[in-house]
Coordinates of C-alpha atoms and ligand atoms in Angstrom, one line a residue:
N230 CA -19.6 3.5 -19.1
S231 CA -16.6 5.7 -19.0
Y232 CA -15.4 7.8 -16.2
R233 CA -13.8 11.2 -15.6
V234 CA -10.8 10.5 -13.3
A235 CA -8.6 13.0 -11.4
I236 CA -5.3 12.1 -9.9
L237 CA -4.4 14.4 -6.9
G238 CA -0.6 14.1 -6.6
A239 CA -0.1 13.1 -10.2
T240 CA 3.6 14.1 -10.2
G241 CA 4.6 11.9 -7.2
A242 CA 5.9 8.3 -7.2
V243 CA 2.4 6.9 -6.7
G244 CA 0.9 9.4 -9.1
A245 CA 3.2 8.1 -11.9
E246 CA 2.2 4.5 -11.2
L247 CA -1.5 5.4 -11.1
I248 CA -1.3 6.9 -14.6
E249 CA 0.5 3.8 -15.8
L250 CA -2.0 1.4 -14.2
L251 CA -5.1 3.3 -15.5
E252 CA -3.6 2.9 -19.0
S253 CA -2.2 -0.7 -18.8
R254 CA -5.4 -2.1 -17.0
N255 CA -7.6 -0.3 -19.6
F256 CA -9.6 1.4 -16.9
P257 CA -12.6 3.1 -18.6
V258 CA -11.3 6.7 -18.5
V259 CA -13.1 9.3 -20.7
E260 CA -11.1 12.2 -19.3
L261 CA -8.0 12.3 -17.0
K262 CA -7.2 15.3 -14.9
L263 CA -3.7 15.6 -13.4
L264 CA -3.6 17.6 -10.3
A265 CA -0.6 18.6 -8.1
S266 CA 0.7 21.6 -6.1
P267 CA 1.2 25.0 -7.8
R268 CA 4.9 24.0 -8.1
S269 CA 4.0 21.6 -10.9
A270 CA 1.5 23.8 -12.8
G271 CA 2.6 24.1 -16.4
T272 CA 4.4 20.8 -16.5
S273 CA 2.9 17.8 -18.4
L274 CA 2.7 14.0 -18.2
T275 CA 1.8 11.4 -20.8
F276 CA -1.3 9.2 -20.7
R277 CA -2.2 6.8 -23.6
G278 CA 0.4 8.6 -25.7
E279 CA -1.3 11.9 -25.1
T280 CA 0.5 14.8 -23.4
L281 CA -1.7 16.1 -20.6
P282 CA -1.1 19.3 -18.6
V283 CA -0.6 19.1 -14.8
E284 CA -2.8 21.7 -13.0
A285 CA -2.5 23.2 -9.6
V286 CA -5.4 21.8 -7.5
S287 CA -8.2 24.4 -7.0
E288 CA -11.8 24.9 -5.9
T289 CA -13.1 23.9 -9.4
S290 CA -10.8 20.9 -10.0
F291 CA -13.4 18.3 -9.1
D292 CA -16.4 19.7 -11.0
H293 CA -17.7 16.9 -13.3
V294 CA -15.2 14.4 -11.9
D295 CA -16.4 10.8 -11.1
I296 CA -13.3 9.4 -9.3
V297 CA -10.4 11.1 -7.5
L298 CA -7.4 9.0 -6.8
A299 CA -5.6 11.0 -4.1
S300 CA -1.9 10.5 -3.2
A301 CA -0.6 13.9 -2.1
G302 CA -0.3 13.4 1.6
G303 CA -2.8 13.6 4.5
A304 CA -3.0 17.4 4.8
T305 CA -3.9 17.7 1.1
S306 CA -6.5 14.9 1.4
K307 CA -8.1 16.5 4.5
L308 CA -8.1 19.9 2.7
W309 CA -9.9 18.7 -0.4
A310 CA -12.0 15.7 0.8
S311 CA -15.2 17.6 1.5
K312 CA -15.0 19.5 -1.8
I313 CA -14.5 16.2 -3.7
V314 CA -17.5 14.6 -2.0
A315 CA -19.6 17.7 -2.5
A316 CA -18.8 17.6 -6.2
G317 CA -20.3 14.1 -6.3
A318 CA -17.0 12.3 -6.9
V319 CA -15.8 9.3 -5.0
M320 CA -12.4 9.8 -3.4
I321 CA -10.0 6.8 -3.1
D322 CA -7.5 8.2 -0.7
N323 CA -4.0 6.8 -0.3
S324 CA -3.2 8.9 2.8
S325 CA -3.8 7.9 6.4
A326 CA -6.1 10.9 6.9
F327 CA -9.4 8.9 7.0
R328 CA -8.4 5.3 7.4
M329 CA -9.6 4.8 10.9
N330 CA -12.8 6.8 10.4
P331 CA -15.7 4.4 11.0
D332 CA -17.6 5.9 8.1
V333 CA -14.7 5.2 5.7
P334 CA -14.2 1.7 4.3
L335 CA -10.6 0.6 4.5
V336 CA -10.2 -1.8 1.6
V337 CA -7.9 -4.5 0.3
P338 CA -9.9 -6.0 -2.7
E339 CA -8.5 -9.5 -2.0
V340 CA -9.6 -9.3 1.6
N341 CA -12.7 -7.2 2.3
P342 CA -14.3 -6.0 -1.0
E343 CA -17.7 -6.0 0.7
A344 CA -16.7 -3.1 2.8
L345 CA -17.1 -0.9 -0.2
N346 CA -20.9 -1.5 -0.4
H347 CA -21.9 1.3 2.0
H348 CA -19.3 3.9 1.2
K349 CA -20.2 7.5 1.7
G350 CA -17.9 9.1 -0.9
I351 CA -14.5 8.4 0.7
I352 CA -12.7 5.1 0.5
A353 CA -9.3 4.7 2.2
N354 CA -6.4 2.8 0.7
P355 CA -4.5 1.1 3.6
N356 CA -0.9 1.6 4.6
C357 CA 1.5 -0.1 2.2
T358 CA 3.0 -2.7 4.7
T359 CA -0.5 -3.5 5.9
I360 CA -1.8 -4.1 2.4
L361 CA 1.0 -6.5 1.6
M362 CA 0.7 -8.4 4.9
T363 CA -3.1 -8.8 4.7
V364 CA -3.0 -10.1 1.1
A365 CA -0.6 -12.9 2.3
V366 CA -2.2 -13.6 5.7
W367 CA -6.0 -13.4 5.0
P368 CA -6.1 -16.6 2.9
L369 CA -4.5 -18.5 5.8
Y370 CA -6.8 -16.8 8.4
Q371 CA -9.9 -18.0 6.5
V372 CA -8.8 -21.6 6.8
Q373 CA -7.4 -21.4 10.3
P374 CA -8.1 -18.4 12.6
I375 CA -5.1 -16.6 13.9
R376 CA -4.6 -15.8 17.5
R377 CA -1.5 -13.6 17.3
M378 CA 0.7 -12.0 14.6
V379 CA 4.2 -10.6 15.0
V380 CA 5.7 -8.7 12.1
A381 CA 9.1 -7.1 11.4
T382 CA 9.2 -4.9 8.2
Y383 CA 12.1 -4.0 5.9
Q384 CA 10.7 -0.9 4.2
S385 CA 12.0 0.7 1.0
A386 CA 12.5 4.4 0.4
S387 CA 9.5 4.7 -1.9
G388 CA 7.1 4.9 1.0
A389 CA 8.5 8.4 1.7
G390 CA 7.9 9.5 -1.9
A391 CA 9.8 10.2 -5.1
R392 CA 12.1 12.7 -3.5
A393 CA 13.1 10.1 -0.8
M394 CA 14.1 7.6 -3.5
E395 CA 16.2 10.2 -5.2
E396 CA 17.8 11.1 -1.8
V397 CA 18.9 7.5 -1.3
K398 CA 20.5 7.4 -4.8
Q399 CA 22.3 10.6 -4.1
Q400 CA 23.5 9.4 -0.7
T401 CA 24.8 6.2 -2.3
L402 CA 26.7 8.2 -4.9
A403 CA 28.1 10.6 -2.3
I404 CA 29.3 7.8 -0.1
L405 CA 30.9 6.0 -3.0
Q406 CA 32.8 9.2 -3.8
G407 CA 34.0 9.5 -0.3
E408 CA 31.7 12.5 0.5
T409 CA 29.3 13.0 3.4
P410 CA 25.7 12.0 2.4
K411 CA 23.1 14.8 2.6
T412 CA 19.8 14.2 4.4
E413 CA 16.7 16.2 3.7
I414 CA 13.6 13.9 3.6
F415 CA 15.0 11.2 5.9
P416 CA 16.4 12.1 9.3
Y417 CA 19.5 9.9 8.8
P418 CA 21.4 8.6 5.8
L419 CA 19.6 5.5 4.5
A420 CA 22.3 4.5 2.0
F421 CA 24.4 1.7 3.5
N422 CA 22.3 2.0 6.6
L423 CA 18.9 1.3 8.1
F424 CA 16.9 2.8 10.9
P425 CA 13.6 2.1 12.8
H426 CA 10.8 3.8 11.0
N427 CA 11.0 7.6 11.5
T428 CA 7.4 8.3 12.4
P429 CA 6.5 9.7 15.9
I430 CA 6.7 7.3 18.8
N431 CA 3.6 7.0 21.1
E432 CA 3.5 6.6 24.9
L433 CA 3.7 2.8 24.5
G434 CA 6.9 3.1 22.5
Y435 CA 5.4 2.2 19.1
C436 CA 5.9 4.4 16.1
E437 CA 3.0 5.6 14.0
E438 CA 3.8 3.1 11.2
E439 CA 3.7 0.2 13.6
M440 CA 0.3 1.4 15.1
K441 CA -1.0 1.7 11.5
M442 CA -0.2 -2.0 10.9
I443 CA -1.9 -3.0 14.1
N444 CA -5.1 -0.9 13.8
E445 CA -5.6 -1.1 10.1
T446 CA -5.1 -4.9 10.0
R447 CA -7.8 -5.2 12.7
K448 CA -10.2 -3.0 10.7
I449 CA -9.6 -4.8 7.4
F450 CA -10.0 -8.2 8.9
G451 CA -13.0 -7.0 10.9
V452 CA -11.4 -8.5 14.1
S453 CA -11.1 -5.7 16.6
D454 CA -9.1 -7.6 19.2
L455 CA -6.7 -9.4 16.9
M456 CA -3.3 -9.6 18.7
I457 CA -0.6 -8.0 16.6
S458 CA 2.8 -6.5 17.3
A459 CA 5.0 -4.8 14.8
T460 CA 8.6 -3.5 14.3
C461 CA 9.0 -1.2 11.3
V462 CA 12.4 -0.5 9.8
R463 CA 13.5 1.5 6.8
V464 CA 16.1 -0.2 4.6
P465 CA 18.1 1.1 1.6
V466 CA 15.9 -0.5 -1.0
L467 CA 14.2 1.7 -3.6
R468 CA 10.6 0.4 -4.1
A469 CA 9.7 -3.0 -2.6
H470 CA 9.0 -3.7 1.0
S471 CA 9.8 -7.0 2.8
E472 CA 8.2 -8.4 5.9
A473 CA 9.0 -11.3 8.3
V474 CA 5.7 -12.5 9.7
N475 CA 5.1 -14.9 12.6
L476 CA 1.6 -16.3 12.9
E477 CA 0.2 -18.2 15.8
F478 CA -3.0 -20.0 14.8
E479 CA -5.8 -21.3 17.0
Q480 CA -4.9 -24.8 15.8
P481 CA -1.8 -26.1 14.0
L482 CA -1.7 -25.4 10.3
S483 CA 0.9 -27.5 8.4
V484 CA 3.5 -25.9 6.2
E485 CA 2.3 -28.0 3.3
K486 CA -1.3 -26.8 3.8
A487 CA -0.2 -23.2 4.1
R488 CA 1.9 -23.5 0.9
H489 CA -1.1 -25.0 -0.9
I490 CA -3.4 -22.3 0.2
L491 CA -1.0 -19.6 -0.8
S492 CA -0.2 -21.2 -4.2
T493 CA -3.8 -20.3 -5.3
A494 CA -4.5 -17.2 -3.2
P495 CA -5.5 -14.1 -5.2
G496 CA -2.8 -11.5 -5.4
V497 CA -0.1 -13.9 -4.0
E498 CA 2.8 -15.6 -5.8
L499 CA 4.4 -18.5 -4.0
V500 CA 8.2 -18.1 -4.2
D501 CA 9.4 -20.8 -1.9
D502 CA 12.4 -23.0 -3.0
P503 CA 14.4 -24.1 0.0
K504 CA 16.6 -26.4 -2.0
A505 CA 17.8 -23.5 -4.2
N506 CA 17.7 -21.1 -1.2
Y507 CA 15.5 -18.9 -3.5
F508 CA 12.8 -16.8 -1.7
P509 CA 11.1 -13.5 -2.2
M510 CA 13.4 -10.5 -2.8
P511 CA 12.6 -6.9 -3.3
I512 CA 14.5 -7.0 -6.6
D513 CA 12.0 -9.6 -7.9
A514 CA 8.9 -7.9 -6.5
S515 CA 9.7 -4.4 -7.9
G516 CA 7.5 -3.4 -10.8
R517 CA 5.3 -6.4 -10.3
D518 CA 1.7 -6.9 -9.1
P519 CA 1.7 -9.9 -6.8
V520 CA 2.9 -10.2 -3.2
L521 CA 5.7 -12.7 -3.2
V522 CA 5.5 -15.1 -0.3
G523 CA 7.9 -17.8 0.8
R524 CA 10.1 -19.2 3.6
I525 CA 7.0 -20.8 5.0
R526 CA 8.2 -22.9 7.9
Q527 CA 7.1 -24.2 11.3
D528 CA 7.8 -21.9 14.2
L529 CA 10.1 -24.1 16.3
S530 CA 9.0 -22.3 19.5
H531 CA 5.2 -23.0 19.1
P532 CA 3.2 -26.0 17.8
C533 CA 0.5 -23.6 16.3
G534 CA 3.1 -21.2 14.8
L535 CA 4.2 -20.6 11.2
E536 CA 6.9 -18.2 10.0
L537 CA 6.8 -16.6 6.5
W538 CA 8.5 -14.0 4.5
L539 CA 7.0 -11.7 1.9
C540 CA 8.0 -9.0 -0.5
G541 CA 5.7 -6.6 -2.5
D542 CA 6.1 -3.5 -4.6
Q543 CA 5.3 -0.6 -2.3
I544 CA 4.2 1.7 -5.1
R545 CA 2.1 -0.9 -6.9
K546 CA 0.2 -3.3 -4.6
G547 CA 1.2 -1.2 -1.6
A548 CA -0.4 1.9 -3.1
A549 CA -1.4 2.6 -6.7
L550 CA -2.5 -0.9 -7.8
N551 CA -4.7 -1.4 -4.7
A552 CA -6.3 2.0 -5.4
V553 CA -7.0 1.2 -9.0
Q554 CA -8.4 -2.2 -8.0
I555 CA -10.7 -0.4 -5.6
A556 CA -11.8 1.8 -8.5
E557 CA -12.4 -1.3 -10.7
L558 CA -14.5 -2.8 -8.0
L559 CA -16.6 0.4 -7.7
V560 CA -17.3 0.2 -11.4
E561 CA -18.1 -3.6 -11.2
K562 CA -20.4 -3.1 -8.2
Q563 CA -22.0 0.1 -9.7
L564 CA -21.0 2.1 -6.7
L565 CA -20.0 5.2 -8.6
G566 CA -22.0 8.1 -9.9
L567 CA -23.6 9.2 -6.6
R568 CA -24.1 12.6 -8.3
R569 CA -26.5 11.2 -11.0
Ligands
A2P838 P1 4.2 18.4 -6.5 O1 5.1 17.6 -7.4 O2 3.6 19.6 -7.3 O3 4.9 18.8 -5.2 P2 5.5 12.0 -3.4 O4 4.7 11.2 -2.4 O5 6.2 11.1 -4.5 O6 6.5 12.9 -2.8 O7 4.5 12.9 -4.2 C1 3.6 13.8 -3.6 C2 2.6 14.3 -4.6 O8 1.7 15.2 -3.8 C3 3.2 15.2 -5.7 O9 2.4 15.0 -6.8 C4 3.0 16.6 -5.1 O10 2.9 17.6 -6.1 C5 1.7 16.4 -4.5 N1 1.4 17.5 -3.5 C6 2.2 17.8 -2.4 N2 1.7 18.8 -1.7 C7 0.6 19.2 -2.4 C8 -0.4 20.2 -2.2 N3 -0.3 21.1 -1.2 N4 -1.4 20.3 -3.1 C9 -1.5 19.5 -4.1 N5 -0.6 18.5 -4.4 C10 0.4 18.3 -3.5

């Protein structure tokens, strides 16, 4: 079988990676539609050596499409979701629009592939920091249940899109030339700086990104009362996120055992060389598929605690790769083609 695929948001940072992954992973695509805003109509992109036009998304865009990979923001996803489902296509949505909807599976293929089985046409791709953390923590959780997780993130510019990445480069150039950096996407200069994640703060003092990590991890793990706290920070890195994670297990889990589990865990690469002081870095995670995990050590403040550090490509596993893996699972499990 071969599928008609549409990418909604094809001209964005995640869109570019989706096109590359469909090609490099040999996803069975019979026809690829590239959709974006009217601003991009008339431009073109390359897929398997072929130049394809970018079209402005419209009422007829999803006719005869089997899978829509959407990465054009929550408002665009909300606007088109019902039309996509009505057209008989399955939408894999990278936005946060439907993630906490009980009818929408929220899936990390290494963690909860079974959640796909009863999908109703929309599948949500989790938040990028959540995906990276769950890939690293789930294999440990399965061996020894976790009572409490505390995470601090160091998030790259790519999470705010292609224009945000360009903004950081321009700010860096401006500062090096002694000029005042301009801000447009981000509220403050990110070059040579960092700031707590710039999403709205709720009544408890947590920003939206932090609440996504908490609520989405609970939904993906299927543990509604899992204790999690998060501090999300934007750092001047282009495309890989890092996270410091503290885990409190029900019973002690040794560093050796955790290392062993993670050395064979799907989607994880153990990068943990204390002698060389070599651990995961965004520069090594960028452009690569696995979540790099290291600095696994005993929490000196708690007998059941472990500390670990991870890095993962925000655009790949944090977004596009996870979405394409979901599409691959839908094919494998024969969960596509509701129309027929
Ligand atoms: P466009 O390039 O035409 O603006 P990023 O997250 O890297 O900023 O990318 C956002 C993606 O979402 C781009 O492909 C962008 O297209 C697309 N997009 C933004 N707004 C809309 C919209 N209203 N309708 C369709 N696509 C949109």
